C-alpha positions as a printed NumPy array, in Angstrom:
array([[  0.   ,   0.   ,   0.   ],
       [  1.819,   3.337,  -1.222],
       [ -0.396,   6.511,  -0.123],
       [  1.522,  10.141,  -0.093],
       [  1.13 ,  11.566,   3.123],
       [  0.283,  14.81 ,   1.229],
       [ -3.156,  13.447,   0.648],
       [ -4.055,  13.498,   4.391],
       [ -2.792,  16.812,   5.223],
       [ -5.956,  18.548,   4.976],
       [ -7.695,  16.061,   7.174],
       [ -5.693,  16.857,  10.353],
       [ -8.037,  20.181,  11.034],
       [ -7.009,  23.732,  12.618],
       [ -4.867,  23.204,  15.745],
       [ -5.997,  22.726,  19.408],
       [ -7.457,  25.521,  21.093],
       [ -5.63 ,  25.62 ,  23.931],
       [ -2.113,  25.271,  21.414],
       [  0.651,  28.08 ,  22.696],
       [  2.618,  30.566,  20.821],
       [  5.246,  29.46 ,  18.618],
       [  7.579,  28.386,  21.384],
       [  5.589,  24.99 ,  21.226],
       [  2.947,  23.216,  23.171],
       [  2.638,  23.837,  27.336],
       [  2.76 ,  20.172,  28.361],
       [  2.8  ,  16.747,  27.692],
       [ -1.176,  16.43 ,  27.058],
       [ -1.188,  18.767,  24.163],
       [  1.562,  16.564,  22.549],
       [ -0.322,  13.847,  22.644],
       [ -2.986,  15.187,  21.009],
       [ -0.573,  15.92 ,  18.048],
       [  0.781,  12.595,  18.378],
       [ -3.048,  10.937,  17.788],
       [ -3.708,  13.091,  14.704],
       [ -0.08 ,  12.196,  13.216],
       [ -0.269,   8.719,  13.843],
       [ -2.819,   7.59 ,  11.367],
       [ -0.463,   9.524,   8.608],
       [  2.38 ,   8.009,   9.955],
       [  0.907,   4.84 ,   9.756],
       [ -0.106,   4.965,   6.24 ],
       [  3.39 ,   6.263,   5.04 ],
       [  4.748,   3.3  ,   6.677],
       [  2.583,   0.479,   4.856],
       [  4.629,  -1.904,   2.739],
       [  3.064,  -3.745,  -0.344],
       [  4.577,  -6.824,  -1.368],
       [  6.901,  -6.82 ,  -4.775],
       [  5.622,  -7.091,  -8.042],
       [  6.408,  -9.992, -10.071],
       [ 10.135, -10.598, -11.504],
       [ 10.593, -10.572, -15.254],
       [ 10.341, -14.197, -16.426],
       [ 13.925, -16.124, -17.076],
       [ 15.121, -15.622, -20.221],
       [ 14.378, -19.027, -21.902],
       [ 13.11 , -19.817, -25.567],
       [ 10.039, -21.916, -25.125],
       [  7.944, -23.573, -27.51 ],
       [  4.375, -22.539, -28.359],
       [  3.246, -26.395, -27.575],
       [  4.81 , -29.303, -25.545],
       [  6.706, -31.903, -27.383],
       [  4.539, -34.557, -27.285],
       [  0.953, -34.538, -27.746],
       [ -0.968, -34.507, -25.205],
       [ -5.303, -34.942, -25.05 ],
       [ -7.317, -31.82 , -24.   ],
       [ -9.698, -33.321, -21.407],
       [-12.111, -32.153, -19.248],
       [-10.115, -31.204, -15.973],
       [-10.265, -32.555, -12.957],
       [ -8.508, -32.649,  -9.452],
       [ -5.722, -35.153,  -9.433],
       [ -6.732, -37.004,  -6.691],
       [-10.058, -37.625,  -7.484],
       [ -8.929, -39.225, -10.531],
       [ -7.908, -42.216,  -9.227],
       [-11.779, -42.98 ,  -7.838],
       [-10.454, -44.388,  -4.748],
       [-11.873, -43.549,  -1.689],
       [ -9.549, -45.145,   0.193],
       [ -6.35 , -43.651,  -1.149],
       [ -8.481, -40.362,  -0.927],
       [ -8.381, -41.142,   3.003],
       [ -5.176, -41.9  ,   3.423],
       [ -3.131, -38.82 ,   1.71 ],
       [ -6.414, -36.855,   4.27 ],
       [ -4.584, -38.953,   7.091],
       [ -1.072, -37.921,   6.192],
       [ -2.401, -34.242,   5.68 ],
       [ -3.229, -33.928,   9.601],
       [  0.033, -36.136,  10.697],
       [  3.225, -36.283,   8.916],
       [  5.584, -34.221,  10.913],
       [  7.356, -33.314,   7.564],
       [  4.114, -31.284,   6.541],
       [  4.291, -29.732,  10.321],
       [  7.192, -28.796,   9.947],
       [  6.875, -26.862,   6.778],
       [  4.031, -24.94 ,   7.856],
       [  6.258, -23.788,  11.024],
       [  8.666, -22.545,   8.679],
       [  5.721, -20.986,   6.873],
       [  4.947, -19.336,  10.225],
       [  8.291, -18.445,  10.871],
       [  7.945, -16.482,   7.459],
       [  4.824, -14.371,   8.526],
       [  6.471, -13.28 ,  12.244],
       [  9.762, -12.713,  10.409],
       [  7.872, -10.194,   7.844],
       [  5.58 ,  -8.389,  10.755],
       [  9.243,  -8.394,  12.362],
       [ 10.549,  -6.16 ,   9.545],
       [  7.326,  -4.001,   9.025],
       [  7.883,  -3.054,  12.614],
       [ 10.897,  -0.695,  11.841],
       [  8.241,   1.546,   9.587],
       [  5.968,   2.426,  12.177],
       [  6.849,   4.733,  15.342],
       [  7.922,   3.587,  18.364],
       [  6.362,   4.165,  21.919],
       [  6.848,   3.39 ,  25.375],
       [  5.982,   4.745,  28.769],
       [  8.545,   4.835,  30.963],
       [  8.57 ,   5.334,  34.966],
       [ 12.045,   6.527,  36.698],
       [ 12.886,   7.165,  40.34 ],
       [ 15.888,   8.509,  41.59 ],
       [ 16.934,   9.133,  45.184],
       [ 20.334,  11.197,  45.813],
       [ 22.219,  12.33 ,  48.947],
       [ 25.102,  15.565,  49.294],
       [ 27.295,  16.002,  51.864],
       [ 27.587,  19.186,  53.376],
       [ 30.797,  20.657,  55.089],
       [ 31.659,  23.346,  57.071],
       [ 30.949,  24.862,  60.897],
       [ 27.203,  24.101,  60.755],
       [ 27.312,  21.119,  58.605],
       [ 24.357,  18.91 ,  58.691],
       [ 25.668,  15.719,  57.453],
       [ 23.707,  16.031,  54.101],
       [ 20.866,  16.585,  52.024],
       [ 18.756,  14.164,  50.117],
       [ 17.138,  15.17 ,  47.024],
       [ 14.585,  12.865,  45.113],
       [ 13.075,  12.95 ,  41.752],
       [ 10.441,  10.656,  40.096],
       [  9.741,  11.067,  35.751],
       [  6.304,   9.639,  34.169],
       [  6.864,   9.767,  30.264],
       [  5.683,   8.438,  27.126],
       [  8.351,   8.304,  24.533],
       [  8.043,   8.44 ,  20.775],
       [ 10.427,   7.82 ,  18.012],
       [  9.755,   7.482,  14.505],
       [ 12.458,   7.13 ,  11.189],
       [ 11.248,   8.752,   8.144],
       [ 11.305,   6.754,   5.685],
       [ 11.847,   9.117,   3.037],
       [ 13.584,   7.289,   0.489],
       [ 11.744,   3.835,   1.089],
       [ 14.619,   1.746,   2.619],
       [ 12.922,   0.556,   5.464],
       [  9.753,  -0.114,   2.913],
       [ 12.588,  -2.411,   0.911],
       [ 13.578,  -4.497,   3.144],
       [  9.456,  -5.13 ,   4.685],
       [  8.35 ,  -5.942,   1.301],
       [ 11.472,  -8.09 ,   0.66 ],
       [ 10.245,  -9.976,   3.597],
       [  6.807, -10.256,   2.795],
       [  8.335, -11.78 ,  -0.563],
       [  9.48 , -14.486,   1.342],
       [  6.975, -14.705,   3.353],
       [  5.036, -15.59 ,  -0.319],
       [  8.21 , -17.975,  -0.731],
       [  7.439, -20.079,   2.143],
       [  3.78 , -20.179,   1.547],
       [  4.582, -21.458,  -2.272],
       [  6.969, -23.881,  -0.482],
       [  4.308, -24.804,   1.8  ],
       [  2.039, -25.737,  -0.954],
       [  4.345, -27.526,  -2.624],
       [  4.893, -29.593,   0.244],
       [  1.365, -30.552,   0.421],
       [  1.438, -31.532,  -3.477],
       [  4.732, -33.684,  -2.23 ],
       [  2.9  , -35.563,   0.239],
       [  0.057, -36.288,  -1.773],
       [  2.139, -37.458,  -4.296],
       [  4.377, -39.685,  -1.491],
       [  1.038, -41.015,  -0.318],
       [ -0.093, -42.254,  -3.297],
       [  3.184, -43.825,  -4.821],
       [  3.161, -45.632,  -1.396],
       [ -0.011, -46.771,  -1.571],
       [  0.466, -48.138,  -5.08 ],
       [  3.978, -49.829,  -4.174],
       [  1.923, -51.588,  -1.47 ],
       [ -0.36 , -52.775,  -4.026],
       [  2.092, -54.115,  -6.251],
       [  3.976, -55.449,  -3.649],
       [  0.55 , -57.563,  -2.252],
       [  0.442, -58.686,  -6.027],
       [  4.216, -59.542,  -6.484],
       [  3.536, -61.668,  -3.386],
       [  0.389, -63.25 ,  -4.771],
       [  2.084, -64.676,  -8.215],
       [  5.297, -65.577,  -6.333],
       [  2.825, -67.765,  -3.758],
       [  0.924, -69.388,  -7.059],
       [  4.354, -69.747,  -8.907],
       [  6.064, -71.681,  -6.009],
       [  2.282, -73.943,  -5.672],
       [  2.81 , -74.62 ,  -9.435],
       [  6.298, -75.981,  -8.706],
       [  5.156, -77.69 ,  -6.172],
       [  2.494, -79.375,  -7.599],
       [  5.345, -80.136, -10.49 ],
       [  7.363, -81.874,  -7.647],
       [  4.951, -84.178,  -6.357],
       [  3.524, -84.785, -10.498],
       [  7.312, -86.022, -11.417],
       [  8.272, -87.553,  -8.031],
       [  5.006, -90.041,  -8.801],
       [  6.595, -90.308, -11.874],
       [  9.739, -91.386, -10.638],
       [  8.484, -93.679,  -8.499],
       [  6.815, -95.427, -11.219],
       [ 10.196, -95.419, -13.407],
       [  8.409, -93.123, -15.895],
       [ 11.162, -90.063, -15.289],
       [ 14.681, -89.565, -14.638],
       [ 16.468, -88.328, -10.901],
       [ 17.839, -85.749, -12.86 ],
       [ 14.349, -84.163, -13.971],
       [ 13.217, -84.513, -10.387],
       [ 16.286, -82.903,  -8.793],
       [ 15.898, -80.031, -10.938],
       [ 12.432, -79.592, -10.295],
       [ 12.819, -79.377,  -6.483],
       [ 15.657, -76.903,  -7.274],
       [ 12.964, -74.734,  -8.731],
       [ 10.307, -75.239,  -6.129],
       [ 13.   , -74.171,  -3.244],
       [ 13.659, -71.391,  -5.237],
       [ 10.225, -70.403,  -5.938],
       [  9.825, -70.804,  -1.886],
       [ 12.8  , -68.414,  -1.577],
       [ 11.19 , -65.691,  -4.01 ],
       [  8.18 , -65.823,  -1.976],
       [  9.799, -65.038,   1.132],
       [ 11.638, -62.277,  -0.84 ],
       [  8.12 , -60.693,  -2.081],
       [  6.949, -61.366,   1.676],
       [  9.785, -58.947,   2.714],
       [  9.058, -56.153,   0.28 ],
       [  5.324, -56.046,   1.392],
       [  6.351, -55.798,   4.905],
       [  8.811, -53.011,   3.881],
       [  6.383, -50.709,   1.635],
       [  3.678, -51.267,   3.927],
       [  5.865, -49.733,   6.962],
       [  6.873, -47.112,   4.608],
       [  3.614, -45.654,   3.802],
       [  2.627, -46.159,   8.078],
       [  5.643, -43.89 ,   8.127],
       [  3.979, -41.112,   5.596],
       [  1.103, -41.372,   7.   ],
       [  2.19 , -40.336,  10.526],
       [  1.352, -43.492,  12.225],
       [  3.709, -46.22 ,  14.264],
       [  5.373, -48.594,  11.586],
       [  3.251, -51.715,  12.659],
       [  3.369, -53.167,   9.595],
       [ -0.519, -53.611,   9.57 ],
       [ -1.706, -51.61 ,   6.702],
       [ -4.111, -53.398,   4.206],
       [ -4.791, -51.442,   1.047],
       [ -6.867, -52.28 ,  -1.786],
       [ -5.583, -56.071,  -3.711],
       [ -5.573, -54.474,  -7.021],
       [ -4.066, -51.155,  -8.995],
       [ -7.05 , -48.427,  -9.742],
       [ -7.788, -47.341, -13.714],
       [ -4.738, -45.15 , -15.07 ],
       [ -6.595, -42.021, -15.459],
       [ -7.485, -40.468, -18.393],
       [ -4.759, -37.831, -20.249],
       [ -4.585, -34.618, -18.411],
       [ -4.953, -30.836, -19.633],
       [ -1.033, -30.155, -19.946],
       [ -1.572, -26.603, -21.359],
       [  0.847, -24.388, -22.938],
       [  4.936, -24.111, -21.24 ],
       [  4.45 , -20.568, -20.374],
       [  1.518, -21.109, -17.96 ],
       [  3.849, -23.392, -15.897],
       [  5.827, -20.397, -14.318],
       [  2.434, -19.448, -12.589],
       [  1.15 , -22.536, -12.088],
       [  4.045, -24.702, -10.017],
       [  4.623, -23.756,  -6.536],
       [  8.167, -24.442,  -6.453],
       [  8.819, -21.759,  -9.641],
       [  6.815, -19.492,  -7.758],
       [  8.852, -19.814,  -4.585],
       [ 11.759, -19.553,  -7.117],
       [ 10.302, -15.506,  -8.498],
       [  9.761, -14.704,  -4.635],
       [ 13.036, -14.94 ,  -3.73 ],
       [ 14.201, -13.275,  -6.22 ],
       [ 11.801, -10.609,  -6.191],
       [ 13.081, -10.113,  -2.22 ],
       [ 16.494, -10.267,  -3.494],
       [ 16.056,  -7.418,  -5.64 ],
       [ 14.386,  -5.369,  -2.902],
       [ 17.104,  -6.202,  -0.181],
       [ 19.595,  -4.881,  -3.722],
       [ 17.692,  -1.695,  -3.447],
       [ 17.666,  -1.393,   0.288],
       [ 21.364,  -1.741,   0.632],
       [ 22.013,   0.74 ,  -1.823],
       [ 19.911,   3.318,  -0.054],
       [ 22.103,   3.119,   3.204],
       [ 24.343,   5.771,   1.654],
       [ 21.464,   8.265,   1.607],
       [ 20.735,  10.263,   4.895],
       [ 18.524,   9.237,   7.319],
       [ 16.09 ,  11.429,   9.18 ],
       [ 14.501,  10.665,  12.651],
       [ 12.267,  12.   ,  15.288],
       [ 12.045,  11.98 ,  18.976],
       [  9.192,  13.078,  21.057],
       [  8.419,  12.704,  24.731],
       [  5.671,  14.22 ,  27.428],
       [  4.497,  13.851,  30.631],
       [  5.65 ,  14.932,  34.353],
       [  8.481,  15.383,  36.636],
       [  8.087,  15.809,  40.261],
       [  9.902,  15.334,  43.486],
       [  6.957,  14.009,  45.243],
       [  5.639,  10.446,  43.416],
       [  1.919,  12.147,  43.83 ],
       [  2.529,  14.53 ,  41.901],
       [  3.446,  12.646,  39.017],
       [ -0.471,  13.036,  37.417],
       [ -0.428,  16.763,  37.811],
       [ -0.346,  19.044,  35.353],
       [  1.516,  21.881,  36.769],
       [  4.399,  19.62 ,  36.729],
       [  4.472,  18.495,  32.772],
       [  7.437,  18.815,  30.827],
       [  8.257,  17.405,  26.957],
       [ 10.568,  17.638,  24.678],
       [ 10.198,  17.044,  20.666],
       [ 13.469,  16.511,  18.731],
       [ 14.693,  15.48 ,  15.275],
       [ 17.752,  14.598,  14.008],
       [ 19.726,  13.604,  10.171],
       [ 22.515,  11.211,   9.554],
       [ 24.396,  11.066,   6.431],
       [ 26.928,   8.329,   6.555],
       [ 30.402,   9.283,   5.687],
       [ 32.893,   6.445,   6.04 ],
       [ 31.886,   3.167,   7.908],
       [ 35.062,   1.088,   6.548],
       [ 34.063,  -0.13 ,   3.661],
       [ 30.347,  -1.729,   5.076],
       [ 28.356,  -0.313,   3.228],
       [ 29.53 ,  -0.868,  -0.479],
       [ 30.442,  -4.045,   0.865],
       [ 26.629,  -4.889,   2.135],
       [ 25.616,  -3.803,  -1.695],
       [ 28.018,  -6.122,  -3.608],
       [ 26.63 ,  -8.831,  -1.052],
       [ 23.186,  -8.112,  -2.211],
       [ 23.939,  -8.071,  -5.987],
       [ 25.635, -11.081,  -5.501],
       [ 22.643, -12.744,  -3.513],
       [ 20.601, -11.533,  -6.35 ],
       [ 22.261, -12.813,  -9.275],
       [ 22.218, -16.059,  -7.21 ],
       [ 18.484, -15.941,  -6.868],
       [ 18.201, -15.398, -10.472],
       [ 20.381, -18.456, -11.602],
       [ 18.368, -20.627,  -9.278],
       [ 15.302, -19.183, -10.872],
       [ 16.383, -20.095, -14.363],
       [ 17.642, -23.204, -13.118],
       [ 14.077, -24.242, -11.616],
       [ 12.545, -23.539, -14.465],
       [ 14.618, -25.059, -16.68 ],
       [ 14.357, -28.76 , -14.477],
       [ 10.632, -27.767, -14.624],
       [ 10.086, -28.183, -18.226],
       [ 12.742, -30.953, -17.897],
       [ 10.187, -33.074, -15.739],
       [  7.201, -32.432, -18.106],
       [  8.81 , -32.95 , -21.463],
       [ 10.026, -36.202, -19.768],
       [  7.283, -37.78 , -18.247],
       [  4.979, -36.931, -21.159],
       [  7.251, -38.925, -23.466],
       [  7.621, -41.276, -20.329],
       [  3.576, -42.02 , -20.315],
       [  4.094, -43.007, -24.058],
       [  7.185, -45.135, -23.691],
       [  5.395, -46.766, -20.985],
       [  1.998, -47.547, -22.737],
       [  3.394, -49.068, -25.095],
       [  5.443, -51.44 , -22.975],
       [  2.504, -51.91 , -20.842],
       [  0.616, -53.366, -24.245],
       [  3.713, -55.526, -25.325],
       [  4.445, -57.283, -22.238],
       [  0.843, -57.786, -22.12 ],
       [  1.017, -59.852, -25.016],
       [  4.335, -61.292, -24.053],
       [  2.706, -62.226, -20.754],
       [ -0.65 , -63.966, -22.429],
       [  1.483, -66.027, -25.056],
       [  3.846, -67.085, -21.933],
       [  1.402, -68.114, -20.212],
       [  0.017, -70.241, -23.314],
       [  3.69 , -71.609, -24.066],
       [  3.682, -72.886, -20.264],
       [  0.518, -74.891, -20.906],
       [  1.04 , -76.332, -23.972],
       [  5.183, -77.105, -22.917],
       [  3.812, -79.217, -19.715],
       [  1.186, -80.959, -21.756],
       [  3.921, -82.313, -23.997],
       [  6.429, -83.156, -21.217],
       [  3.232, -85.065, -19.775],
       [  3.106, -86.806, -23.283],
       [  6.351, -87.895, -23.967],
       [  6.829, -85.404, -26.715],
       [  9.058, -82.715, -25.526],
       [ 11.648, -82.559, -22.683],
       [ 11.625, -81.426, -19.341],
       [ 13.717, -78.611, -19.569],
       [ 11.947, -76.793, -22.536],
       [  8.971, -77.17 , -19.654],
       [ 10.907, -75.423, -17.013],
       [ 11.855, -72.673, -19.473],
       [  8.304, -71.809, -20.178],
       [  7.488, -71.381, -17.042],
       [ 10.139, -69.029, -15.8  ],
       [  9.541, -67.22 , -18.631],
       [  5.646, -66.703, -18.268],
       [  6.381, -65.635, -14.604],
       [  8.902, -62.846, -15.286],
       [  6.349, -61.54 , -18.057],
       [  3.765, -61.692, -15.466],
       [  6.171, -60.09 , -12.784],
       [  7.048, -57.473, -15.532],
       [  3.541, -56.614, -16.395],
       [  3.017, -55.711, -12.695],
       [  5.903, -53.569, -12.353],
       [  5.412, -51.667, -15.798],
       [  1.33 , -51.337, -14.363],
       [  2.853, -49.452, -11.263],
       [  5.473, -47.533, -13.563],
       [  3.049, -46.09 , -15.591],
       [  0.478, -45.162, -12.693],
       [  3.888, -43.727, -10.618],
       [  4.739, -41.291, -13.902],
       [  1.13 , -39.822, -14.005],
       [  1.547, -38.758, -10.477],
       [  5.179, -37.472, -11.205],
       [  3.179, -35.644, -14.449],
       [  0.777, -34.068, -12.325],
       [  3.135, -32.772,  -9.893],
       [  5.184, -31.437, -12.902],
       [  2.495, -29.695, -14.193],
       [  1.766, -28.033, -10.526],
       [ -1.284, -30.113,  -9.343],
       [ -4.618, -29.887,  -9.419],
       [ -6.446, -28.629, -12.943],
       [ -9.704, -28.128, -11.118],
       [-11.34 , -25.141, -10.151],
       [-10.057, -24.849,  -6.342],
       [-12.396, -25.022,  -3.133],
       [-13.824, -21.813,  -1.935],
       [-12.407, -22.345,   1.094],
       [ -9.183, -21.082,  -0.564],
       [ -7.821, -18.036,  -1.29 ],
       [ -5.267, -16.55 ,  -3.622],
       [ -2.518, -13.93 ,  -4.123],
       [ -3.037, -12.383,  -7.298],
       [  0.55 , -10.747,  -7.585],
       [  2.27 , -14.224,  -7.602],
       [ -0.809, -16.628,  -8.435],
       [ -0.227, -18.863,  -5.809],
       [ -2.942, -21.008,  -3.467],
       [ -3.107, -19.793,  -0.152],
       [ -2.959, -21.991,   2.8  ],
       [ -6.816, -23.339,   3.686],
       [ -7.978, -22.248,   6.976],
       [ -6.929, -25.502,   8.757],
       [ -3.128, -24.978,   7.397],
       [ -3.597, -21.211,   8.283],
       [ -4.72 , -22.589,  12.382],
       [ -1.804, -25.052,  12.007],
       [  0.817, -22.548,  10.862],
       [ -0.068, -20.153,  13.375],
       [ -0.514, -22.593,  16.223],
       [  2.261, -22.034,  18.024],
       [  1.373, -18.209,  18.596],
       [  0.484, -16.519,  22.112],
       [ -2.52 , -15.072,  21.794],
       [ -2.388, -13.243,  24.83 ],
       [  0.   , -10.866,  23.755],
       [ -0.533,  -7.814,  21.894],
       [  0.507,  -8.353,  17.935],
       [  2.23 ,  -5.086,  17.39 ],
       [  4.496,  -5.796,  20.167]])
């Protein structure tokens, strides 16, 4: 907010009645009554707005993406998935995982670290209470040992630095810039845990179904075993077939307890996300949900407003450019102002009465001369910290449109795996059947049996893994592409000068829980 204090000065009115001469006001009451009609000007003078956005890095992009992508009706990413279930668990690790707790303390950190530096634009007060009790000696023919004096002071005490060249305003708008930082950040960390959430929950699922073929591969080979060792015992086979059968059934054992393991493990894992005690309890759901359909990918240049992490990227740099500007107004003078009023007696009672008022009203202007070298110094710090921010802009961005380009052509790459080992799987699977049929003939060999079926379970095993691949990469698409595509809940709110979602009311109560409310907030 940037208001001229030269629009209020007709609103102050003709001076107090009982206002003196030109040798100033009679006591401390009558400055206060200047003080109250100031303030409100002083206040609005002070206000600090936060930056305006930085100029966009200086990157050639393309008018479209560089693989096709479908224009669908949006949606929010979550609800694609149609699973109520997953739906409750990324709610679950929304309310507990200390990593989201922790990033909306730094969010809060943010806010009392920008009300911090718009304190310096407003004026300073304080009442103040001193007592002072002093004895002299005397000497001489009729001393009398001494005399003690007292003196007790009542005050209130204002100070106030013009801002006249907007330093101070620099450096509170540079904070509320990263104040807008952390928020971004904090949003971003929300889109993280969703997206941890999920991939968890699906690497449970594949995990449960990993476990499931492993336990009907090693039954196959089992019921193999006890086929050929009937076999054996009727002459009708060889020791050698049966030895290497019951190779394959241990093994087939030892890949179940291997698959066992993993669920265990990703099941802990997502406990762990989800805030609660790694029990190792969790059930999910026994099979992956429907790949949703293509999402709204829209053109490269939206993504510098849309992704929370690019926007966290163009607040610091926007506060870097401020705290530039700051720095470089050090070597202009600074003006101040002192004022104080109220009473000064040698009896305490007396401290309310007017007869005994006394103030004083003082200004004063700096104009730095030499400070050793600080101040240049400070401003080739602040350049420096700028040009930083701006690589690390251009360097977000650029990893940005790294991660959609990629998993764009990753969704395609992976579709059509997904349909070839599909059909690798399904004539595997045939190949098995018809290889035991002719072992169980007489016409083909026992090995050629074996080989079928390993290779019908590592289709089958690939399949699975491919099925979570390609569900995993959607997630990683929609967190390139910044989240949600829907319109957002009305229980949010924006900032239109960086575009970014707003914490919810709930994250707003947990960011802020930490606050006394008991004390004053411009303290």
């Amino acid at each position: 907010m940037k208001i001229p204090l030269s629009k209020y000065k007709n609103r102050l009115g003709p001076p107090p009645t009982d206002s003196p001469a030109p040798n100033g006001p009679r006591d401390g009451r009558t400055l206060l009554k200047y003080s109250a009609r100031l303030l409100p000007c002083l206040l609005l003078a002070a206000c600090a707005s936060s930056p305006e956005r930085s100029r966009a890095p200086e990157i050639t992009l393309p008018d479209t993406w560089g693989r096709k992508v479908s224009d669908t009706t949006p949606t929010a990413w979550l609800k694609d998935f149609n699973s109520p279930q997953l739906e409750a668990l990324v709610t679950e690790a929304m309310r507990h995982n200390p990593g989201l707790e922790a990033a909306a303390a730094r969010f809060a950190q943010s806010i009392a670290e920008a009300r911090i530096a718009g304190a310096d634009l407003m004026p300073q007060a304080g009442l103040g209470l001193n007592g002072t009790r002093q004895q002299i000696s005397t000497f001489g023919p009729s001393s009398t040992g001494g005399v003690i004096f007292e003196n007790y002071e009542l005050a209130l005490n204002l100070s106030w630095e013009l801002d006249l060249w907007g330093r101070l305003r620099d450096r509170s708008s540079a904070a509320r810039a990263r104040a807008e930082s952390s928020q971004a950040e904090l949003h971003a960390a929300r889109l993280s845990l969703a997206a941890q959430t999920t991939k968890a929950w699906l690497n449970v699922i594949e995990a449960q179904q990993q476990l499931a073929l492993a336990q009907r591969t090693a039954q196959a080979y089992r019921n193999n075993q006890e086929a050929l060792e009937s076999r054996f015992k009727r002459g009708l086979t060889e020791g050698f077939d049966l030895r290497r059968i019951r190779t394959q059934a241990a093994s087939a054992e030892a890949d179940s307890a291997t698959r066992q393991r993993a669920l265990d493990q990703a099941t802990r894992n997502l406990e762990i996300v989800l805030g609660r005690y790694p029990a190792g309890q969790l059930e999910t759901l026994p099979n992956f949900p429907a790949l949703p359909a293509s999402v709204p990918a829209g053109l490269p240049a939206e993504l510098l407003q849309r992704r929370p992490d690019l926007i966290a990227a163009e607040r610091q740099l926007a506060a870097a450019e401020r705290e530039q500007r700051a720095a470089q107004k050090e070597r202009l003078p600074q003006i101040s102002l002192t004022a104080s009023g109220g009473s000064s007696s040698q009896e305490f009672e007396n401290l309310l009465d007017g007869d005994f008022s006394v103030w004083s009203l003082a200004g004063n202007l700096t104009q730095p001369l030499f400070q050793g070298g600080r101040i240049l110094a400070n401003i080739d710090r602040t350049a420096s910290l700028r040009e930083q921010a701006a690589a690390n802009y251009r360097d977000s961005a650029l990893r940005a449109f790294f991660e959609v380009e990629s998993t764009l052509a990753a969704e395609q790459y992976l579709r059509r795996e997904q349909s070839k080992l599909a059909l690798a799987a399904e004539e595997a699977a045939a190949t098995e059947t018809l290889a035991w049929e002719r072992y169980r003939n007489g016409t083909g060999d026992f090995l050629s049996a074996l080989d079928a079926q390993r290779t019908a379970d590592s289709a089958r095993s690939r399949q699975l893994g491919v099925s979570n691949l390609l569900l995993q990469n959607r997630i990683d698409l929609y967190l390139a592409l910044g989240g949600e595509f829907a319109d957002q809940p009305s229980d949010h709110t924006y900032d239109k000068n960086v575009g970014a979602r707003l914490v919810t009311p709930a994250e707003n109560k947990l960011a802020h829980r930490g606050r006394d409310k008991s004390r004053p907030h411009y303290l």
